[in-house]
Coordinates of C-alpha atoms and ligand atoms in Angstrom, one line a residue:
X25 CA 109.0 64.1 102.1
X26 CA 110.8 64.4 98.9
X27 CA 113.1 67.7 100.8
X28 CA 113.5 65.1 103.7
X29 CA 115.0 62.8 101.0
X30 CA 117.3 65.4 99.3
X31 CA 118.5 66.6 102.6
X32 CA 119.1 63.2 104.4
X33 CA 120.9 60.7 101.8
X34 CA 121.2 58.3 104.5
X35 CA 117.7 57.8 105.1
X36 CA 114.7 56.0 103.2
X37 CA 111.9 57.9 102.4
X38 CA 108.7 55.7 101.1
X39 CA 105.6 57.5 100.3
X40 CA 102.7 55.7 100.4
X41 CA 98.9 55.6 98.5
X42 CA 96.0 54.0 98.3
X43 CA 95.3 55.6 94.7
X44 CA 97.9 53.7 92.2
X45 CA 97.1 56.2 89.5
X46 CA 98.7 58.7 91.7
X47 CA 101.7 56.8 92.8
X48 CA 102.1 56.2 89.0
X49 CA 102.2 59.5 88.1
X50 CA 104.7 60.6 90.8
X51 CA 106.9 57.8 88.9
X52 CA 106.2 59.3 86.1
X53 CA 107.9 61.6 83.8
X54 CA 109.4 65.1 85.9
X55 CA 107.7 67.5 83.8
X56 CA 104.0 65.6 84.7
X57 CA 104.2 65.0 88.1
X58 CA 100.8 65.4 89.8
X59 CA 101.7 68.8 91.6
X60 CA 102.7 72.0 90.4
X61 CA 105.4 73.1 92.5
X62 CA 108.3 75.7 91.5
X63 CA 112.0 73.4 92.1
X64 CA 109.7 70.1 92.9
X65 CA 110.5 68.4 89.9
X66 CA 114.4 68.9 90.2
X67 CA 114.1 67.8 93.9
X68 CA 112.0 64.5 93.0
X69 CA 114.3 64.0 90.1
X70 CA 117.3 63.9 92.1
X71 CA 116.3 61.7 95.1
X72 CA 113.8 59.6 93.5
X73 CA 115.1 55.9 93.3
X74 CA 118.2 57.0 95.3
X75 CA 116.2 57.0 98.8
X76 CA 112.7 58.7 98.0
X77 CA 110.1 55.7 96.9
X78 CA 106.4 56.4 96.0
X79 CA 104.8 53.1 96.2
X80 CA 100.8 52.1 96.6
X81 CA 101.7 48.9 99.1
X82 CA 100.5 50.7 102.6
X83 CA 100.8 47.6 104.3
X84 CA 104.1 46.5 103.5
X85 CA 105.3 49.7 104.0
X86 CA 103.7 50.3 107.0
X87 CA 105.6 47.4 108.6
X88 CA 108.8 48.6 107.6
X89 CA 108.6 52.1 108.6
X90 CA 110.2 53.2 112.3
X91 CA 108.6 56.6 111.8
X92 CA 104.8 57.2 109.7
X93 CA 104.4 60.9 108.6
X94 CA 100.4 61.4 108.3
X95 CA 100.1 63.5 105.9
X96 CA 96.2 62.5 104.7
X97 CA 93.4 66.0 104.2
X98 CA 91.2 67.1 106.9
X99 CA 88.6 69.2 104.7
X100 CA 85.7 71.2 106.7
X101 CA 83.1 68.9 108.0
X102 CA 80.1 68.4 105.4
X103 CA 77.5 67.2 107.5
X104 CA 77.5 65.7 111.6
X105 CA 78.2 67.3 114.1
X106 CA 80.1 70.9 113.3
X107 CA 79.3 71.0 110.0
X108 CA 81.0 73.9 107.6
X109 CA 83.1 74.4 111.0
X110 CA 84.9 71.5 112.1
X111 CA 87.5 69.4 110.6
X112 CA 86.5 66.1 109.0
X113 CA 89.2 63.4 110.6
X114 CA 87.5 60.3 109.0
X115 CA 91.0 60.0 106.8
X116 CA 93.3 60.7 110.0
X117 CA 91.1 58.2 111.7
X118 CA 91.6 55.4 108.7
X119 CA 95.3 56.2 108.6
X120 CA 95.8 55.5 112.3
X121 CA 93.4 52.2 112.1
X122 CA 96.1 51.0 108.8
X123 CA 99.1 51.6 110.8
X124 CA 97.3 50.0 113.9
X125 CA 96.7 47.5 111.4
X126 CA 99.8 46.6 110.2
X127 CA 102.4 47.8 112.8
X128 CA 104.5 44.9 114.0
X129 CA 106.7 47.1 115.9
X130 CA 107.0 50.4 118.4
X131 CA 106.4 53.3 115.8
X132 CA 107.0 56.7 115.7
X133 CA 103.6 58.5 114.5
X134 CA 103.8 62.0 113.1
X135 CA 100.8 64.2 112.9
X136 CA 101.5 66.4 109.9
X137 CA 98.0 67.2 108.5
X138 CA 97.0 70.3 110.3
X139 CA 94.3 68.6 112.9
X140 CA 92.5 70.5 115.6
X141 CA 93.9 70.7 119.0
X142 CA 94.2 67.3 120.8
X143 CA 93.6 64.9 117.7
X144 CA 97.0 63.3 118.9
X145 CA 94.7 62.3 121.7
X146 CA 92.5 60.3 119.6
X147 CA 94.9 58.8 116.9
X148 CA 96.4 57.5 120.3
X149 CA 93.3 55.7 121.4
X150 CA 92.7 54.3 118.0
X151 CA 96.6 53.0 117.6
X152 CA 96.1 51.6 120.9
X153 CA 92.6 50.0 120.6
X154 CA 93.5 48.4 117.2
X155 CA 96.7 46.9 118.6
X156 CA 98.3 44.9 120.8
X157 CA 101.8 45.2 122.6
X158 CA 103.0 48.1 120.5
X159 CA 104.4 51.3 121.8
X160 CA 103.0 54.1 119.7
X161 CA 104.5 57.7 120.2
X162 CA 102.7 60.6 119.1
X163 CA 104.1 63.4 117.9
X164 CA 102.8 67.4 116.1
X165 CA 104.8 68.2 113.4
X166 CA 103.0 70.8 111.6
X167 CA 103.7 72.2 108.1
X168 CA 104.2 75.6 107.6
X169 CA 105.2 75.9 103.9
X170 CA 102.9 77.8 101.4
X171 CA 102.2 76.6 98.0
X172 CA 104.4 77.9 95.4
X173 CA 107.3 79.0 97.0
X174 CA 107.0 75.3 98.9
X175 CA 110.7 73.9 98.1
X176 CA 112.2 77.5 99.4
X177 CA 110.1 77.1 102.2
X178 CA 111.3 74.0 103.0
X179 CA 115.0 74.5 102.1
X180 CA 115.1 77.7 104.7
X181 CA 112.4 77.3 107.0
X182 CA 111.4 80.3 109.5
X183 CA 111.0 77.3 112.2
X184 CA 110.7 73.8 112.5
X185 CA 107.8 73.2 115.4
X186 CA 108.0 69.3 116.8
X187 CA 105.3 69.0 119.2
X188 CA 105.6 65.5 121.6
X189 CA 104.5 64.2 125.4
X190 CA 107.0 65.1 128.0
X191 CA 107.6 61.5 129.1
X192 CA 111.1 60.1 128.5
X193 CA 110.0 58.1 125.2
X194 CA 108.0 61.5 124.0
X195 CA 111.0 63.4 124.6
X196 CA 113.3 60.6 122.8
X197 CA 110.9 60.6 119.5
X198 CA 110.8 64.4 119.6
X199 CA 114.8 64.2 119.4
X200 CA 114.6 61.3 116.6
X201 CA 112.8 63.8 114.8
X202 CA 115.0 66.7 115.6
X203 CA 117.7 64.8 114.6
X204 CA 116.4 64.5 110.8
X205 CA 115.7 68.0 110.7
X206 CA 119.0 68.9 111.9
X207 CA 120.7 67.7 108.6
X208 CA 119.5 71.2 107.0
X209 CA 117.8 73.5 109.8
X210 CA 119.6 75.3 111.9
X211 CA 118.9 73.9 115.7
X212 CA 118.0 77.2 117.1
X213 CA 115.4 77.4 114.3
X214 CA 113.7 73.9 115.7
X215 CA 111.3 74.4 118.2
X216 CA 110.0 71.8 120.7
X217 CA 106.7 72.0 122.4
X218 CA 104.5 69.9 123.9
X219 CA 102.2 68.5 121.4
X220 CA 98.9 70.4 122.5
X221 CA 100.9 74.0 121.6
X222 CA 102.1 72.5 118.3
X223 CA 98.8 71.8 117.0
X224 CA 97.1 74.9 118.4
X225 CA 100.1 77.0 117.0
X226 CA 99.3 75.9 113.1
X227 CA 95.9 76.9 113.2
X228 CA 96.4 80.0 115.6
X229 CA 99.4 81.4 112.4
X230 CA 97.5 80.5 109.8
X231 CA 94.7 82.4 111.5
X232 CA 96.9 85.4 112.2
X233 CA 98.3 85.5 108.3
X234 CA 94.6 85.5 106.9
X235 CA 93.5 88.0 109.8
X236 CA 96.0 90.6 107.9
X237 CA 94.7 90.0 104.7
X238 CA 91.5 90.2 106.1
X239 CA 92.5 93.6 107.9
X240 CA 93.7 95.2 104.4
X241 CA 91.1 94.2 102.7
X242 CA 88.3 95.5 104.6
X243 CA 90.7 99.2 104.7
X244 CA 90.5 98.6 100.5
X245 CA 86.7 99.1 100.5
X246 CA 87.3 102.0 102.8
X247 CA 90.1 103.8 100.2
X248 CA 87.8 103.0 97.4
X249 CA 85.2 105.6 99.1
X250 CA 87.6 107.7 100.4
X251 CA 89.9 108.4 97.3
X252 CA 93.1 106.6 99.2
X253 CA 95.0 104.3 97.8
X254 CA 95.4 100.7 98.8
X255 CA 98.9 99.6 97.8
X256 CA 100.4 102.9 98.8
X257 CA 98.7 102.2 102.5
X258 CA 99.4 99.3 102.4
X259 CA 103.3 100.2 102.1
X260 CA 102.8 102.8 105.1
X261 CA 101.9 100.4 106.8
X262 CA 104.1 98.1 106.4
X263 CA 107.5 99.7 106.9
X264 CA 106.3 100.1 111.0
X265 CA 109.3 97.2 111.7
X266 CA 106.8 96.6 114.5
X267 CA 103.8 95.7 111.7
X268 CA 106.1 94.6 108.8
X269 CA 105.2 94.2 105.0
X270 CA 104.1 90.5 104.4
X271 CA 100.8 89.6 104.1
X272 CA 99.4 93.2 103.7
X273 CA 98.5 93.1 99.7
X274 CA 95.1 93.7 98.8
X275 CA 93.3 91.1 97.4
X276 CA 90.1 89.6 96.0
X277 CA 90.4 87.7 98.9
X278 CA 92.3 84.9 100.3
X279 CA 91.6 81.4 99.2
X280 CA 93.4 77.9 99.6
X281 CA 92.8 74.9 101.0
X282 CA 94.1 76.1 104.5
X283 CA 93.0 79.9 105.5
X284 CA 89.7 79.4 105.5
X285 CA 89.4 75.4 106.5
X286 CA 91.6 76.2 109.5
X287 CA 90.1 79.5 111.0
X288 CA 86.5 78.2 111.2
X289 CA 88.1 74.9 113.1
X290 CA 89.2 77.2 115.3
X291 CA 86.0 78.8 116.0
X292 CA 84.3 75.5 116.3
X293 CA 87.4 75.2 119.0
X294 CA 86.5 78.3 121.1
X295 CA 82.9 77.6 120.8
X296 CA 83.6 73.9 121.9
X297 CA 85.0 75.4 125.3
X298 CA 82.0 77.9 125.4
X299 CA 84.5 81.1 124.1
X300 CA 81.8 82.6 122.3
X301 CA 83.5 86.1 122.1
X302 CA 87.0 84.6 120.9
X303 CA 85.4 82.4 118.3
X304 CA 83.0 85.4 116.8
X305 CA 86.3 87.3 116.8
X306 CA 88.0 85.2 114.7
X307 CA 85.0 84.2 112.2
X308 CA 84.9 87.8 111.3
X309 CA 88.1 87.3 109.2
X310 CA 86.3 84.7 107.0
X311 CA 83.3 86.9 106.5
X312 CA 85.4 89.9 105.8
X313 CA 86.9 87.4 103.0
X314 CA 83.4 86.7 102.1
X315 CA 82.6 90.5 102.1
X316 CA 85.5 90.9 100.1
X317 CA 84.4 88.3 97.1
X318 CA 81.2 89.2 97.2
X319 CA 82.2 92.9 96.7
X320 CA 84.3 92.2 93.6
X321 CA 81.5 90.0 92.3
X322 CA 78.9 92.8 92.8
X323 CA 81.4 95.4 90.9
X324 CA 82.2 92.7 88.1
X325 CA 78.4 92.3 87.4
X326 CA 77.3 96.0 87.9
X327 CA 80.0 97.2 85.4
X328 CA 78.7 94.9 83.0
X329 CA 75.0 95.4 82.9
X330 CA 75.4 99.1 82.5
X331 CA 77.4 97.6 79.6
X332 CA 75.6 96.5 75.8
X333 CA 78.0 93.9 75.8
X334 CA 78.0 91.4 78.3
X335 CA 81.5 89.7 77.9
X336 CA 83.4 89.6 80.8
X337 CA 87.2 88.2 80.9
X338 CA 88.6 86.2 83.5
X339 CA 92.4 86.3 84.2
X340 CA 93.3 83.8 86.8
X341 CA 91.3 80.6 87.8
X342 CA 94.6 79.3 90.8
X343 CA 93.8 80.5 94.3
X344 CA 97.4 82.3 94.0
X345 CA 100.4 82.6 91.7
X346 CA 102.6 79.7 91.0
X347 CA 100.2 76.8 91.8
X348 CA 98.1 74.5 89.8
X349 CA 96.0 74.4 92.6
X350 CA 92.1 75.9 93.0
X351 CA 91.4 75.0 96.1
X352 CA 89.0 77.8 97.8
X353 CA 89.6 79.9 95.0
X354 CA 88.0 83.2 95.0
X355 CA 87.2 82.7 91.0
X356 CA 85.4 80.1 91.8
X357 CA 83.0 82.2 93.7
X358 CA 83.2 84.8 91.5
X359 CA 83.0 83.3 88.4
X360 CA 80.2 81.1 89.7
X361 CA 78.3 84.3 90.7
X362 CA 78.4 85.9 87.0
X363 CA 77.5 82.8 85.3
X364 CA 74.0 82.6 87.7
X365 CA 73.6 86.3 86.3
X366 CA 73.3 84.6 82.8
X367 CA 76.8 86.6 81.9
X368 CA 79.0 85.3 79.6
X369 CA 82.9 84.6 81.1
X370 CA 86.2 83.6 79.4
X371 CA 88.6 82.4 81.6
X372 CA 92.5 82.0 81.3
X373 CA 94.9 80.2 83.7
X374 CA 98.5 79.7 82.8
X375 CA 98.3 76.4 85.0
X376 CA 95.2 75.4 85.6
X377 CA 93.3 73.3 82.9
X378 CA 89.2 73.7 81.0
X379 CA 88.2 70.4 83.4
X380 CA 89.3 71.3 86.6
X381 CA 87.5 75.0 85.8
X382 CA 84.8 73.4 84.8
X383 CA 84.7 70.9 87.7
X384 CA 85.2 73.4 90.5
X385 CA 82.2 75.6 88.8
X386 CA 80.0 72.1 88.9
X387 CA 81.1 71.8 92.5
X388 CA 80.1 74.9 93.6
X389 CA 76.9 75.1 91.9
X390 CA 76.0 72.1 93.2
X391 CA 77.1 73.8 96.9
X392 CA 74.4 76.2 95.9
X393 CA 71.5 74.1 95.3
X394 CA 71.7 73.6 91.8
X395 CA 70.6 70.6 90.1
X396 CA 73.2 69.0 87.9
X397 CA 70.8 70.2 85.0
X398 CA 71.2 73.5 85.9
X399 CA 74.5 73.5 86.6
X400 CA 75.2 72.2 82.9
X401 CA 73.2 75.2 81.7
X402 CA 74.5 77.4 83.5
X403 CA 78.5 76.6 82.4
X404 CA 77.2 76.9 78.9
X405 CA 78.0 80.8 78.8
X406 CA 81.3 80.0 80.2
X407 CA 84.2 79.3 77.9
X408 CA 88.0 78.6 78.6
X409 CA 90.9 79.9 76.8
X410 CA 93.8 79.0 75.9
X411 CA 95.9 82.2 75.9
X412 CA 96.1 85.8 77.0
X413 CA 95.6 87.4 73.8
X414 CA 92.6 85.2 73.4
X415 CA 91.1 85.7 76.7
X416 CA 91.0 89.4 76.5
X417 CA 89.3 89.8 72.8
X418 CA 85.7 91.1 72.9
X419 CA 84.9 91.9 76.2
X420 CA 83.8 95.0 78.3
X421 CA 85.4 94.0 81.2
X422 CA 88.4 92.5 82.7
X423 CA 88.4 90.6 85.8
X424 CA 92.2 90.2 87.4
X425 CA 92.1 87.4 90.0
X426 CA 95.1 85.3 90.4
X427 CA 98.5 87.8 90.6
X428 CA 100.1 85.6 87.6
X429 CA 103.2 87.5 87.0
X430 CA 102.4 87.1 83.0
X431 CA 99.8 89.2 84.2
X432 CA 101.3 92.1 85.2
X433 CA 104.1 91.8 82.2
X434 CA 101.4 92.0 80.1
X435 CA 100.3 95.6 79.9
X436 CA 96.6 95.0 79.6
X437 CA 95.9 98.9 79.0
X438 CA 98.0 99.3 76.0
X439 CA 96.1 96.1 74.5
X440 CA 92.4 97.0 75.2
X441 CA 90.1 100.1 74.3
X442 CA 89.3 102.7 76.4
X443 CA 85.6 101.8 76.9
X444 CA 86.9 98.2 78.1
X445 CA 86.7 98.2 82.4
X446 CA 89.8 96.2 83.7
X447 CA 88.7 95.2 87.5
X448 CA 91.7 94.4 89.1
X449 CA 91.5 92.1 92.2
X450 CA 95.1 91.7 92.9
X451 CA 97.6 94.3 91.3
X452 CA 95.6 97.3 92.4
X453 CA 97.1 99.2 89.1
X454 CA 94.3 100.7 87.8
X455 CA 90.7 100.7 89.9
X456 CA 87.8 101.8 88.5
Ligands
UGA2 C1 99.2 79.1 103.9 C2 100.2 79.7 104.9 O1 100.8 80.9 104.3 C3 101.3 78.6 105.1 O2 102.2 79.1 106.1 C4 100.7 77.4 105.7 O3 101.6 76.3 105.9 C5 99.7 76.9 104.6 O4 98.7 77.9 104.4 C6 99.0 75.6 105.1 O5 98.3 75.7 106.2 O6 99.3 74.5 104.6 P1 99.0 78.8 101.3 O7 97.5 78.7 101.5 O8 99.7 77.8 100.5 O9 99.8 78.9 102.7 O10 99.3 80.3 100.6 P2 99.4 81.8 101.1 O11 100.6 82.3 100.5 O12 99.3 81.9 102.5 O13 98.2 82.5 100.4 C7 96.8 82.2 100.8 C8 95.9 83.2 100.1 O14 96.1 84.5 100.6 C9 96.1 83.3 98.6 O15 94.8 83.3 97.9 C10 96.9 84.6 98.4 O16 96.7 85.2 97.2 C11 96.2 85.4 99.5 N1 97.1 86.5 100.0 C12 98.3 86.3 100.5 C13 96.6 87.8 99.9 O17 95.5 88.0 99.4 N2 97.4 88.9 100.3 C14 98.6 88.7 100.9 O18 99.2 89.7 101.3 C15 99.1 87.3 101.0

């Protein structure tokens, strides 16, 4: 919203709440905003108070707006019906029953969470059932950016994908929204659909992207037997124009709030309409990802009990470089793992801070079975650092799991002894 603002001066961009502590904060001073985003800050800076508002009055807001962006999290079901599978729409479903709510006029209603195929379907029923003599239009408008390179993203976008009914007034909001994009895409780079292929087409790239990291990583266990090597494979490859070289770098495995969210929805999809074959295809990505954590973990854990000293450090907490964000991390996993073999872990992020670690590790425990006793006890080996230098001091192995450019500047072998195991989850510099 806030690129929406930059790029179209002549239109009012209001983003809306219902948590004031977070609308405060994205008033708040540039350098604290609530996201960690590479150019974000420069972006809000410049449009903020022109025509980008963040404001916690949904209602009023609501009434004014000709076009709503949804734009609300659909996390994996926790319990019901498809549980650890589907998508959780109970804040989609709110949203719709607000705008229902306070709609006074014909709206424009923009799906951009990533929702399963034919939620447009039932935010239409709810608009419709909650109101009265109010044209609602429906329309998929799915985000493709990835997190850390989100404002390039945005600024020079592959494609735009606008997904709406092919009814005259579905074909006259798709062109309203065409229209704002238009300020900064390039129209043959804005792709209409009909809303069912929008949606579908979000879940079914994300699925593809992670299916690639899932590929190389599964041929990464096979070059650690074999004696090949992973990142010089990985560049064969690659350089097949017909393959290409994104997407192929080894990995502890991908995590995110997306990836992994968005391919089991689309197995509960395919088993939904009884594709059995085409939805066990596709979960096999997520347990090669699992296979792949589980692996590292294993390696982490067997280095050091072989080992007098039982210090491991971690390097990395984000689920990728250039985010504050931990969502689905595989250090999470990982780090949870060592800590229920009683091992002692340091931990250093550049971005991410000793409470959210700490939080994420109660989370997941908890995920596990543990009592909140436990859990406590269980965090007590773990300790968070505040530097590099620090992190790496008195341990017998080295755990690499976010691909932090600091990282890989810092030239961990000429800083440790020879005795000290570095296992490197993203770099692939060095494997033991
Ligand atoms: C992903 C997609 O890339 C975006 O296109 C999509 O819009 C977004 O999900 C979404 O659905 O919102 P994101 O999760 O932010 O974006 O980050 P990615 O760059 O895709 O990375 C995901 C994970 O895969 C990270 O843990 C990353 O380290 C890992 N990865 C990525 C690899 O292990 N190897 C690679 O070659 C690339």
């Amino acid at each position: 919203m806030a690129v929406i603002a930059l790029k179209c001066p002549h239109i009012n961009v209001t983003v809306v709440d219902g948590n004031p502590e977070k609308i405060k904060a994205w008033n708040g001073p540039l350098d604290e905003l609530p996201v960690y985003e590479p150019g974000l800050a420069e972006v809000v800076g410049e449009a903020r108070g022109r025509n980008l508002i963040f404001s916690d009055d949904i209602a009023r807001n609501i009434e004014k707006a000709e076009m709503i962006f949804m734009a609300v999290n659909t996390p994996t079901k926790t319990e019901g019906e498809g549980a650890g599978m589907a998508a959780d729409l109970r804040y989609i479903e709110a949203c719709a029953r607000d705008i229902a709510k306070y709609s006074k006029s014909d709206k424009i209603v923009i799906e951009k969470s990533t929702l399963p195929v034919r939620t447009a379907e039932k935010i239409k029923e709810i608009l419709e059932e909650n109101s009265t003599n109010i044209h609602f239009e429906i329309l998929s408008n799915p985000e493709f950016l990835a997190e850390g390179t989100a404002i390039q993203d945005l600024f020079k976008s592959d494609r735009v994908l606008i997904g709406g009914d092919e009814t005259g007034s579905g074909q006259n909001a798709v062109q309203a929204l065409v229209d704002i994009y238009a300020n900064w895409i390039p129209k043959e780079k804005i792709l209409t659909t009909n809303v069912w292929s929008s949606e579908l087409a979000k879940l079914a790239s994300n699925a593809m992207l992670a299916q690639r990291i899932s590929s190389i990583n599964s041929l990464s266990a096979l070059c650690e037997k074999t004696g090949a090597n992973i990142n010089e494979l990985s560049k064969a490859i690659g350089m097949d124009h017909r393959i290409g070289s994104h997407f192929l770098k080894a990995s502890v495995g991908f995590g995110g709030s997306c990836f992994q969210k968005d391919i089991l929805n689309l197995v509960y999809l395919c088993r939904h309409y009884g594709l059995d074959e085409v939805a066990e295809y596709w979960h096999q990505v997520v347990k090669i990802n699992d296979y792949q954590k589980d692996r590292f973990a294993q390696k982490i854990i067997d280095t050091a009990k072989k080992n007098s000293n039982k210090n491991i450090s971690v390097l990395g907490w984000a689920f990728k470089a250039n985010t504050n964000d931990s969502r689905e991390s595989p250090a999470i996993y990982i780090v949870g793992k060592l800590l229920e073999e009683n091992l002692n872990v340091q931990v250093y992020d550049p971005k991410i801070l000793a409470d959210q670690i700490k939080f994420d590790l109660i989370n997941y425990f908890k995920s596990r079975g543990h009592s909140y006793k436990k859990a406590e006890l269980l965090l007590s080996n773990l300790s968070v650092k505040n530097s590099l230098d620090l992190v790496i001091q008195n341990s017998a192995v080295i755990a690499v799991l976010t691909e932090w450019k600091i990282f890989k500047d810092f030239n961990i072998f000429s800083k440790i002894e020879d005795t000290v195991k570095v296992i490197d989850g993203r770099f692939f510099l060095n494997e033991i």
